[in-house]
Each structure stands twice: as structure tokens, then as C-alpha cells.
Coordinates of C-alpha atoms and ligand atoms in Angstrom, one line a residue:
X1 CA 32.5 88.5 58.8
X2 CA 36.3 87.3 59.0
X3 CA 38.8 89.1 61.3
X4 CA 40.8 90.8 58.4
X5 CA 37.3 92.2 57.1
X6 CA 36.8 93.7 61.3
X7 CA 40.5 95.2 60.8
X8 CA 40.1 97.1 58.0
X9 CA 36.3 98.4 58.2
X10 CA 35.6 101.6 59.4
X11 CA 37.7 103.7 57.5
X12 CA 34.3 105.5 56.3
X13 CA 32.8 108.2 58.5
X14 CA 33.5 111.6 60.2
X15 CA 36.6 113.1 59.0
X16 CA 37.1 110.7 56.1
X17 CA 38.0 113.4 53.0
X18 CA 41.1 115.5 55.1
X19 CA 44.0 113.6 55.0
X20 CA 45.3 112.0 58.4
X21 CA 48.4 114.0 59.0
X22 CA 52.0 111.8 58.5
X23 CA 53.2 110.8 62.7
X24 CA 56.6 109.7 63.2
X25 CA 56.2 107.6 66.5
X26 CA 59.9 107.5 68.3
X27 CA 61.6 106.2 71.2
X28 CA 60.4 102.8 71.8
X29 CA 57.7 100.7 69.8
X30 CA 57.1 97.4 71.5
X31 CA 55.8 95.2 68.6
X32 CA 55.2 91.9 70.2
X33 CA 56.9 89.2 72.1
X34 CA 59.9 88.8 69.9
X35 CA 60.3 92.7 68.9
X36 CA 60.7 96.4 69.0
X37 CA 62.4 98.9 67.4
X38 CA 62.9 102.5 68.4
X39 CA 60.4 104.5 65.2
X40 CA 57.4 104.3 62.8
X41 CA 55.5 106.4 60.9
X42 CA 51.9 106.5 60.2
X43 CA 51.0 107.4 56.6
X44 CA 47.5 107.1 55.2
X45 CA 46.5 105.8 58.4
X46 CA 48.9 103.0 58.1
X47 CA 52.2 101.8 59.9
X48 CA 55.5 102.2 58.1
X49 CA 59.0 101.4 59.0
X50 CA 60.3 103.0 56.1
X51 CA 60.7 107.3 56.9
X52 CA 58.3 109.0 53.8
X53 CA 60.7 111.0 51.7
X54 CA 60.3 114.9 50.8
X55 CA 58.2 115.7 53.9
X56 CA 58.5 119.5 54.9
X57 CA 58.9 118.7 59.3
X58 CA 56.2 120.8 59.8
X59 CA 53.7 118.6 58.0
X60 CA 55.1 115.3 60.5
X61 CA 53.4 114.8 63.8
X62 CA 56.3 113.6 66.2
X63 CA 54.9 111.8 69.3
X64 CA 57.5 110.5 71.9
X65 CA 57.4 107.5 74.3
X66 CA 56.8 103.6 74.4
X67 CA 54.4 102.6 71.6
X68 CA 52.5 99.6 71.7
X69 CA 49.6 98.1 69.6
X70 CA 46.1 99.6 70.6
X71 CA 44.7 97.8 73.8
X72 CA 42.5 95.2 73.9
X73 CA 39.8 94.3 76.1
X74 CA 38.2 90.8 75.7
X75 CA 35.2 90.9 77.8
X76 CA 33.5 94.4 77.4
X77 CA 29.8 95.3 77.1
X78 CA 29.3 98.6 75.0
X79 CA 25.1 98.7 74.6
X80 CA 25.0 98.0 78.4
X81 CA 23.9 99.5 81.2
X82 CA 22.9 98.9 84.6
X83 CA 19.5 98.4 83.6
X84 CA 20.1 96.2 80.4
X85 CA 20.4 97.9 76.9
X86 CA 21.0 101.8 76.6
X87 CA 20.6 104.5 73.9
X88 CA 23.0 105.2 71.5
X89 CA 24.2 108.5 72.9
X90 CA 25.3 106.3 75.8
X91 CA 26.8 103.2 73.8
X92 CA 28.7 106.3 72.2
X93 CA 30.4 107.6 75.6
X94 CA 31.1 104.5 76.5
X95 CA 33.0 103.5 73.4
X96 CA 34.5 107.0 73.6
X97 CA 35.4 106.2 77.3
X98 CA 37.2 103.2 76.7
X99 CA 39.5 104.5 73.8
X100 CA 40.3 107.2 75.8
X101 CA 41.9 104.9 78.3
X102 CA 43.6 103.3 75.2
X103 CA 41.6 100.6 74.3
X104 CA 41.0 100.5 70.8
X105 CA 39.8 96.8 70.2
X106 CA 36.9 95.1 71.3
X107 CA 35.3 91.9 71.9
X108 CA 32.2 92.4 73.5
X109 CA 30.9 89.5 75.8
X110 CA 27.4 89.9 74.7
X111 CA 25.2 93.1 74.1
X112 CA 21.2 93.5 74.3
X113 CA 21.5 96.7 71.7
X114 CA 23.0 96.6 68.2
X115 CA 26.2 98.3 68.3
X116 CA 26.7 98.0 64.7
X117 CA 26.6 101.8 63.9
X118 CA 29.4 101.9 66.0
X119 CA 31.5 100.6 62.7
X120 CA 30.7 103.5 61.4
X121 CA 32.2 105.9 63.6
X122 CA 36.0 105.9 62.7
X123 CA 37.0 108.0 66.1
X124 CA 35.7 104.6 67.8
X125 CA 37.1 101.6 69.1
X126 CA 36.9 98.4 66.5
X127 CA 34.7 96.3 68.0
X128 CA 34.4 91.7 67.1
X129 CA 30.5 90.9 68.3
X130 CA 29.2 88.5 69.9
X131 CA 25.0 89.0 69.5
X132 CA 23.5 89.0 72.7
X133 CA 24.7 86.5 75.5
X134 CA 22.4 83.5 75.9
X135 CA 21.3 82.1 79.1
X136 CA 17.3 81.0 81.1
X137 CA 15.0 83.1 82.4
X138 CA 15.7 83.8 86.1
X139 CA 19.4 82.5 85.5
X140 CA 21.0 85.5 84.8
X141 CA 20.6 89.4 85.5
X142 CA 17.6 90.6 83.8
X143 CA 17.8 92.6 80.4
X144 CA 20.7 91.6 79.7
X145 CA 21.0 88.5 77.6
X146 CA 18.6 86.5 75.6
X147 CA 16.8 83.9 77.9
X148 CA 15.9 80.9 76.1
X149 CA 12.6 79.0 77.3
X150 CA 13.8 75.4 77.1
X151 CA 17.8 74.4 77.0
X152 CA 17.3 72.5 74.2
X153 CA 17.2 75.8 72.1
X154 CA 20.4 76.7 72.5
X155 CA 22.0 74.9 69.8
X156 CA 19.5 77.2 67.4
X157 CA 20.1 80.1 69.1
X158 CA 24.0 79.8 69.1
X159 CA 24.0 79.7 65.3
X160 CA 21.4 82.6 65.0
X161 CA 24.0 84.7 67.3
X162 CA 26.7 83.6 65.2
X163 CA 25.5 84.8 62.1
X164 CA 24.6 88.4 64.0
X165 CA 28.4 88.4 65.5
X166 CA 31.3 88.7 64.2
X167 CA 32.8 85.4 64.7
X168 CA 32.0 84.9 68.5
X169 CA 28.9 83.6 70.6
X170 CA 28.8 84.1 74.4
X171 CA 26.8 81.8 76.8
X172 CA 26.4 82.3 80.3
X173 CA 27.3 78.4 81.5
X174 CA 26.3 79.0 85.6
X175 CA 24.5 81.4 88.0
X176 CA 23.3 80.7 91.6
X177 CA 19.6 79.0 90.9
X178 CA 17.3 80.7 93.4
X179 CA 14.7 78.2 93.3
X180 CA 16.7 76.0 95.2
X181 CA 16.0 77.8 98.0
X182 CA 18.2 77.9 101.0
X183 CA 20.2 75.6 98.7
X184 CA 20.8 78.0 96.4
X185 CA 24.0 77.8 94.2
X186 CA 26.0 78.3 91.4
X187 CA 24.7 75.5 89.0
X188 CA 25.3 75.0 85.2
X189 CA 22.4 76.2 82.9
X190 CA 22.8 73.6 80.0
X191 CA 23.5 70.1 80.2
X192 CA 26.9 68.8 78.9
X193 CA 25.6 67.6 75.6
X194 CA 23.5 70.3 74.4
X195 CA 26.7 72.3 75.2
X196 CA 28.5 70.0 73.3
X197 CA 26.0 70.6 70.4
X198 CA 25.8 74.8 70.7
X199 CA 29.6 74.7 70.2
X200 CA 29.5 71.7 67.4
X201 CA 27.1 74.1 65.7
X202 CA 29.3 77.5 67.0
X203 CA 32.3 75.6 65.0
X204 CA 30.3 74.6 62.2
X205 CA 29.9 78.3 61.6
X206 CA 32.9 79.2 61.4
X207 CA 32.5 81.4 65.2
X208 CA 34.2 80.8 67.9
X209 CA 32.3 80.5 71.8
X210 CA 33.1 81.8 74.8
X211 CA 31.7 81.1 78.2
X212 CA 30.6 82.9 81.4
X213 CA 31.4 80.6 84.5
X214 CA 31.7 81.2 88.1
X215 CA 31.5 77.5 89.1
X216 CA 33.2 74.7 88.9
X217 CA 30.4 72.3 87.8
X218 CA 30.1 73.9 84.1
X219 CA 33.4 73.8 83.2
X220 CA 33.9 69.7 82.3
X221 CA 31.6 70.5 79.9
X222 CA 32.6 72.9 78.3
X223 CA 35.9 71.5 78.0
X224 CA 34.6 68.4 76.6
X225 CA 32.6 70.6 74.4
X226 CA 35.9 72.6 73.2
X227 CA 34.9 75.8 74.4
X228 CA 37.4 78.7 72.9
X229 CA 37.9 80.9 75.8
X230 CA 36.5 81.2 79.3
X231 CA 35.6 84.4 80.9
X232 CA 35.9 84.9 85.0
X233 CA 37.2 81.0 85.5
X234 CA 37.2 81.4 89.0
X235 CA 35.9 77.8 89.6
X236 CA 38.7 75.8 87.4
X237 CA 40.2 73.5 89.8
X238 CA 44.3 72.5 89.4
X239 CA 43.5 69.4 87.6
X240 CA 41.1 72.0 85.1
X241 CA 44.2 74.8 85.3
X242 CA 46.7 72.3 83.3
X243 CA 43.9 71.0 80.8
X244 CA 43.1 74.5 80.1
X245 CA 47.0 75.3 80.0
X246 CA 47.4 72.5 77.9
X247 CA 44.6 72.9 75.2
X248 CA 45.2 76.8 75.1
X249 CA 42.6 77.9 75.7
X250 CA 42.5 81.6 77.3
X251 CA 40.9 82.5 80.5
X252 CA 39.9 86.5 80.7
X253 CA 39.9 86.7 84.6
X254 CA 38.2 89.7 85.4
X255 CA 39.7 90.5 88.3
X256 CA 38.0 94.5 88.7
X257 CA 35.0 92.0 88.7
X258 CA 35.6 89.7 90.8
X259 CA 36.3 92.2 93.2
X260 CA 32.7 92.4 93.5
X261 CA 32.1 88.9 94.9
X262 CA 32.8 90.1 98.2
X263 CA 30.0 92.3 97.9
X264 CA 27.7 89.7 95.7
X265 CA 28.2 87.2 99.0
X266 CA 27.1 90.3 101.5
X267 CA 23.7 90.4 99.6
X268 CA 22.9 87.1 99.4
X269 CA 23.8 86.7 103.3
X270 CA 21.2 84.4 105.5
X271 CA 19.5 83.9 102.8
X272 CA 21.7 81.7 100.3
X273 CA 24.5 80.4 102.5
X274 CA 26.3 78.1 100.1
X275 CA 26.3 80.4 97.3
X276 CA 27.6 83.1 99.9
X277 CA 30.3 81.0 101.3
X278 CA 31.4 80.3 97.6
X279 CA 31.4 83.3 96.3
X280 CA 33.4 85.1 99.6
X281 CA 35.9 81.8 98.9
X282 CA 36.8 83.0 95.7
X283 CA 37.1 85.9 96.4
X284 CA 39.2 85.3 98.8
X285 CA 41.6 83.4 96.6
X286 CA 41.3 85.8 93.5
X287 CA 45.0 86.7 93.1
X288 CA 46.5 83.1 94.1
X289 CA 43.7 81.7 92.1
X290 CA 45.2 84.1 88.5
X291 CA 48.8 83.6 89.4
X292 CA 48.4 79.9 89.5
X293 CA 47.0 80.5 86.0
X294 CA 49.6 82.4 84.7
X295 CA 52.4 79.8 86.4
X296 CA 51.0 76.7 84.8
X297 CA 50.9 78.3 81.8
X298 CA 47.0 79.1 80.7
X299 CA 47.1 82.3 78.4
X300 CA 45.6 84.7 80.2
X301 CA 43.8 88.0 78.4
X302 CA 42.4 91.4 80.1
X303 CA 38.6 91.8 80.2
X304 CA 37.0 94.6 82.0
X305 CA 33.8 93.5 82.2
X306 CA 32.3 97.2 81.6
X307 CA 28.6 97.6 81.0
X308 CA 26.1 96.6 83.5
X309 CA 27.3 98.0 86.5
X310 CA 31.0 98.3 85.8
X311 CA 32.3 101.8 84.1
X312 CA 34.0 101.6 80.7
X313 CA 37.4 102.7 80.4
X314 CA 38.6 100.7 83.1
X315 CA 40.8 98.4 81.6
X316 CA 44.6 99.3 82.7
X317 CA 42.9 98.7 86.5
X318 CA 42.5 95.0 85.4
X319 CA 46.1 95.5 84.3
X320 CA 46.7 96.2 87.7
X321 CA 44.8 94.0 89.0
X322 CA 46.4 91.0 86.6
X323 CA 50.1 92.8 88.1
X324 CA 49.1 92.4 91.5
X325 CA 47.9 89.3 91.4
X326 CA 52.0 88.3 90.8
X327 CA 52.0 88.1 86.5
X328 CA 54.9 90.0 85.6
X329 CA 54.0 93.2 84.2
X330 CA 56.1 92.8 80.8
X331 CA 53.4 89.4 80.4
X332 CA 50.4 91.7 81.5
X333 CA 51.5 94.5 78.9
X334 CA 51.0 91.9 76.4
X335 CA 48.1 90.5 77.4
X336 CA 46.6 93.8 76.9
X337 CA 48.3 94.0 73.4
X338 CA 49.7 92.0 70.6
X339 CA 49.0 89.0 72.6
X340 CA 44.7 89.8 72.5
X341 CA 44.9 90.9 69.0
X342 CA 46.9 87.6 67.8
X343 CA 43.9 85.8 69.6
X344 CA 41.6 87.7 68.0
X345 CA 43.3 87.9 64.4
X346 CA 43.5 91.4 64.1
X347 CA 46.9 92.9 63.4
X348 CA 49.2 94.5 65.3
X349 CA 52.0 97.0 64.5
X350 CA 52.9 95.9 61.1
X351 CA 53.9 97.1 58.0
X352 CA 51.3 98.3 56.1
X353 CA 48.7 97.7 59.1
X354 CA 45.6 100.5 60.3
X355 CA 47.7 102.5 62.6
X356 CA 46.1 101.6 66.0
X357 CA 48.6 102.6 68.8
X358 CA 48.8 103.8 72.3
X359 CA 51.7 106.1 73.3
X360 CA 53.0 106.5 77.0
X361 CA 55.5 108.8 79.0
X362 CA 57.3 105.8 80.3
X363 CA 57.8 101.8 80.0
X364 CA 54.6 99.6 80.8
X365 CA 56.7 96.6 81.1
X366 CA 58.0 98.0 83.9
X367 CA 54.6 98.8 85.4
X368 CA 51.5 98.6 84.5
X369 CA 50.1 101.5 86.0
X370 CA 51.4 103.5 83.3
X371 CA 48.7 102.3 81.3
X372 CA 46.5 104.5 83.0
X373 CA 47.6 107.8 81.8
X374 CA 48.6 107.7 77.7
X375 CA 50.6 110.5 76.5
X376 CA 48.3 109.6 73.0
X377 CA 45.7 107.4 71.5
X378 CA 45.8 107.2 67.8
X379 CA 43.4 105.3 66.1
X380 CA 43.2 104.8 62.1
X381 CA 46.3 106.9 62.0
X382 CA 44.6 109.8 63.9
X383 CA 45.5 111.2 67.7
X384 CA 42.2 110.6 68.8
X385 CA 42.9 111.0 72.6
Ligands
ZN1 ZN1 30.3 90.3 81.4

């Protein structure tokens, strides 16, 4: 399914025969890099920078503050819980969850339930699939993604998760391999060229992969295969940092996750040393690590990771995170904004666009935190939240 067809699905469901009332949106409406302007309306569920004529003001919504494009978060898992895939009364609350804290896009990094219902549902976020995440038995956390017997199915598989997506595939590229023993480490799951060949094939398709990596190790490969975005990328080394930079190719840092590697190091303890002492290193060097990103130019986008063991609706704490790190907060607002949604394809705040917006009391771009508290979500023209 293209992009445009994502943007303008889900107009069906709940609520669809009463009319969305008319919102005039004022003060200031950050459009994108280049623009804003200080009003738009919503009519019919659409943006409008024209005022409607011969409305009474009692049939306009007026809704005050800095207005920006719906948030977007790049690396979420709705279907997921800590236990692999979860009912749909719980894939509900967590979409619900994570519009409520304003994000109204997703790309989900990979989900072991079908989440297509969800397009459905117009009170919940849009959501661009990625089928399940594919990794090996024993290689990744269990019930989570589809484990292939033998690497040389992953070309097949990539092409059966593309046509199940919505333009993306996700493949976990490294995880520590415990049958190393007290070796154990983060090692690559795939060999270069049958990477190579999942993304040939990806491409072929017409989707677009992204790829899980801790380490260092898979990442020449994946380069060389002309991989489309990278989620965590807390192994690229400098050299990797300005090819990245260079080819444009975003990294989705996942900084309220990597938080965690402190904690992944403390388990593994005695028993994995190496993978320890690599994982409590980059942890360690998290914030230099996504500020040297951001300086030498890589496009960086704001994943939450949620699902699994990380709650939904956190995604203005990776703003934070992405802020303290050192990226301005103006670059971090649009990160979370137009920035994702040019990436993904999906429009912003344009004439004639679904009205997908998130209003706040004061200026983002000033800081993030504000983020966390939205005056009003409106999605498909409707204050949702
Ligand atoms: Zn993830």
C-alpha cells in the first residue's frame, strides 16, 4: 500500500456520519522547517488556510497555542507486550496511550499480532507496518519476531513481510549469541550477502528496510546492502557516522531504550563479560554518542521503542532524552514532526491535508518538555485528546 493510500485511510469507523465540527487553530502553527504562520482551520477533517465564510462563532472550535503536525514515532511496537503478542483490548490502549501523548503516526518496528483493525478505528493513531521483525531462534527475545531456521531464508521472508507491511520490513541485524559461552557477544545474525539480497529483494518491492543493531559488526553490511534507516545505531563508529551522514540515511536512537543497557549489562554480569562491558560502554557514551550524530549531520528521528517492556506514550521523554543529549530542541521538535512524516511520505500541515495536529500551551522549540503535556490532540479533524 503506498504512503498517500496510509494518509488518507481511516476515515471510516466510529463517529463517521456527525460532522467533525469547523476548529480555527491560532497563535502559532509551526509547518516545517522553512514555515509557520499564526491560523488554520480544520473543515471536513481537513487543513485550511483560507477562514470558511458564513460560520455562526458558535459552531467554530477555537483552540490556542503552538500547533504542529501530529507526532511521529518511528520505532513503536503496538501488538506487543512483555510477553510477545497481546489481545486487542490491549493493542487498543496502547494506541490510545500513545495519541494521547500526541503521537498520531506510526511506524511500527515489527509486531507478532495483526494490528490491521487498528485502520479501522479513526480515534487511533495511523499506523505504516512493518509485518513481524525477522531474526533466529535464540537470537532475539522470544515471541517477539519471526525466527527463521536457516539465514538463507531471509531473503523469502523479507518479501513475504513486505507484502504484509506497508512499505517497510524490519530485521534484527545483531544480538549477544549465548552459545558462545563466556564469549558471548553482540554478533550479526545474517551474513553480509544474504543481507545484501533481503534488501535487493526489500527494494524490488517497492518497501523500504530498516534494521535493529546494537553492534558495530552488522552495520558494514548493511551499509553495503543500502539499508533505509537504522534503529538504536549505538555501534556506528565516526568513520560509519559520516557515511551514514553522507548517504542520509536516518538513525532512530532510542535513547529511553538505551537507557536500559545499563541494566541489560547488570544481568548478564559474570556470566557474559564482553557483552557486559559493551553494553555498560555504550551506555556510557549514549548522549556523546547522539550528539556526534546530530553534529556530523546524520538525520536523526524519535523512536520510543514501546511494546515489550517499554510503555506506550512515551515519546516526548525521547524528546527529552534526544534534548539532553545536546540536539537543539527546535531540531528535536522536528524530528518528532514534519521532519518523520517527510521520511515517511505522509503529509503534514497542508492545504487540503487530514487534519492531524498537536496543540501546546507554550513553544516546543524552546523546550521539549512541553511536549509532554498537549493542551489538544486532534486527529482526522477531531479533538481526540
Ligand atoms: Zn524495538
Amino acid at each position: 500500500m503506498s504512503h498517500e493510500a496510509v494518509a488518507a485511510r481511516g476515515q471510516a469507523g466510529p463517529g463517521r456520519r456527525d460532522a467533525a465540527p469547523v476548529l480555527h487553530v491560532r497563535g502559532r502553527v509551526l509547518l516545517g522547517d522553512d514555515g509557520e504562520t499564526d491560523a488554520l482551520w480544520v473543515v471536513g477533517g481537513r487543513v485550511t488556510f483560507t477562514p470558511p465564510r458564513g460560520r455562526r462563532s458558535a459552531d467554530v472550535v477555537t483552540l490556542d497555542g503552538w500547533a504542529l503536525p501530529g507526532l511521529v514515532d518511528l520505532h513503536c511496537h503496538i501488538g506487543l507486550g512483555p510477553d510477545g503478542p497481546v489481545d486487542r483490548a490491549t493493542a487498543h490502549a496502547q494506541a490510545r496511550t500513545d495519541r494521547d501523548a500526541g503521537t498520531l503516526l506510526v511506524r511500527d518496528a515489527g509486531s507478532p499480532s495483526d494490528t490491521r483493525w487498528i485502520d479501522e478505528h479513526a480515534d487511533l493513531p495511523r499506523v505504516i507496518r512493518a509485518g513481524r521483525h525477522l531474526a533466529r531462534p535464540r537470537r532475539y527475545l522470544r515471541g517477539y519476531g519471526r525466527e527463521l531456521g536457516a539465514v538463507g531464508e531471509l531473503p523469502a521472508a523479507v518479501a513475504e513481510e513486505a507484502r504484509r507491511g506497508d512499505g517497510w520490513v524490519k530485521v534484527v541485524a545483531d544480538w549477544i549469541d549465548r552459545d558462545l559461552g563466556t564469549d558471548a557477544d553482540l554478533t550479526p545474525l545474517w551474513p553480509d550477502d544474504v543481507l545484501a539480497a533481503a534488501v535487493a529483494v526489500a527494494h524490488d518491492a517497492g518497501a523500504r528496510v530498516t534494521a535493529h543493531t546494537f553492534a558495530t559488526e552488522a552495520l558494514p553490511g548493511l551499509l553495503a546492502a543500502g539499508v533505509d534507516c537504522l534503529e538504536h545505531g549505538t555501534g556506528l563508529t565516526r568513520e560509519m557516522v559520516d557515511e551514514v551522514a553522507r548517504r542520509g540515511v536516518p538513525v532512530v536512537p532510542t535513547l529511553v531504550q538505551v537507557a536500559n543497557f545499563a541494566g541489560f549489562a547488570e544481568l548478564a554480569g559474570d556470566r557474559f563479560p564482553r557483552y557486559a562491558e559493551r553494553m555498560r560502554r555504550m551506555h556510557e557514551r549514549r548522549y556523546e554518542h547522539v550528539r556526534e550524530m546530530h553534529e556530523a549531520g546524520v538525520r536523526l528521528l524519535l523512536g520510543s521503542d514501546a511494546g515489550g517492556t517499554i510503555a506506550h506514550g512515551r515519546l516526548p521523554d525521547e524528546a527529552a532524552e534526544v534534548a539532553r543529549a545536546g540536539v537543539p530542541a527546535a531540531d528535536v521538535v522536528a524530528a518528532a514532526s514534519w521532519r518523520a512524516r517527510e521520511f515517511l511520505g505522509v503529509p503534514g500541515l497542508q492545504e487540503g491535508a487530514p487534519a492531524d495536529l498537536v496543540v501546546y500551551p507554550a513553544d516546543p522549540r524552546e523546550d521539549v518538555r512541553v511536549l509532554a503535556a498537549p493542551d489538544a490532540v486532534v486527529l482526522r479533524g477531531r479533538v481526540v485528546a
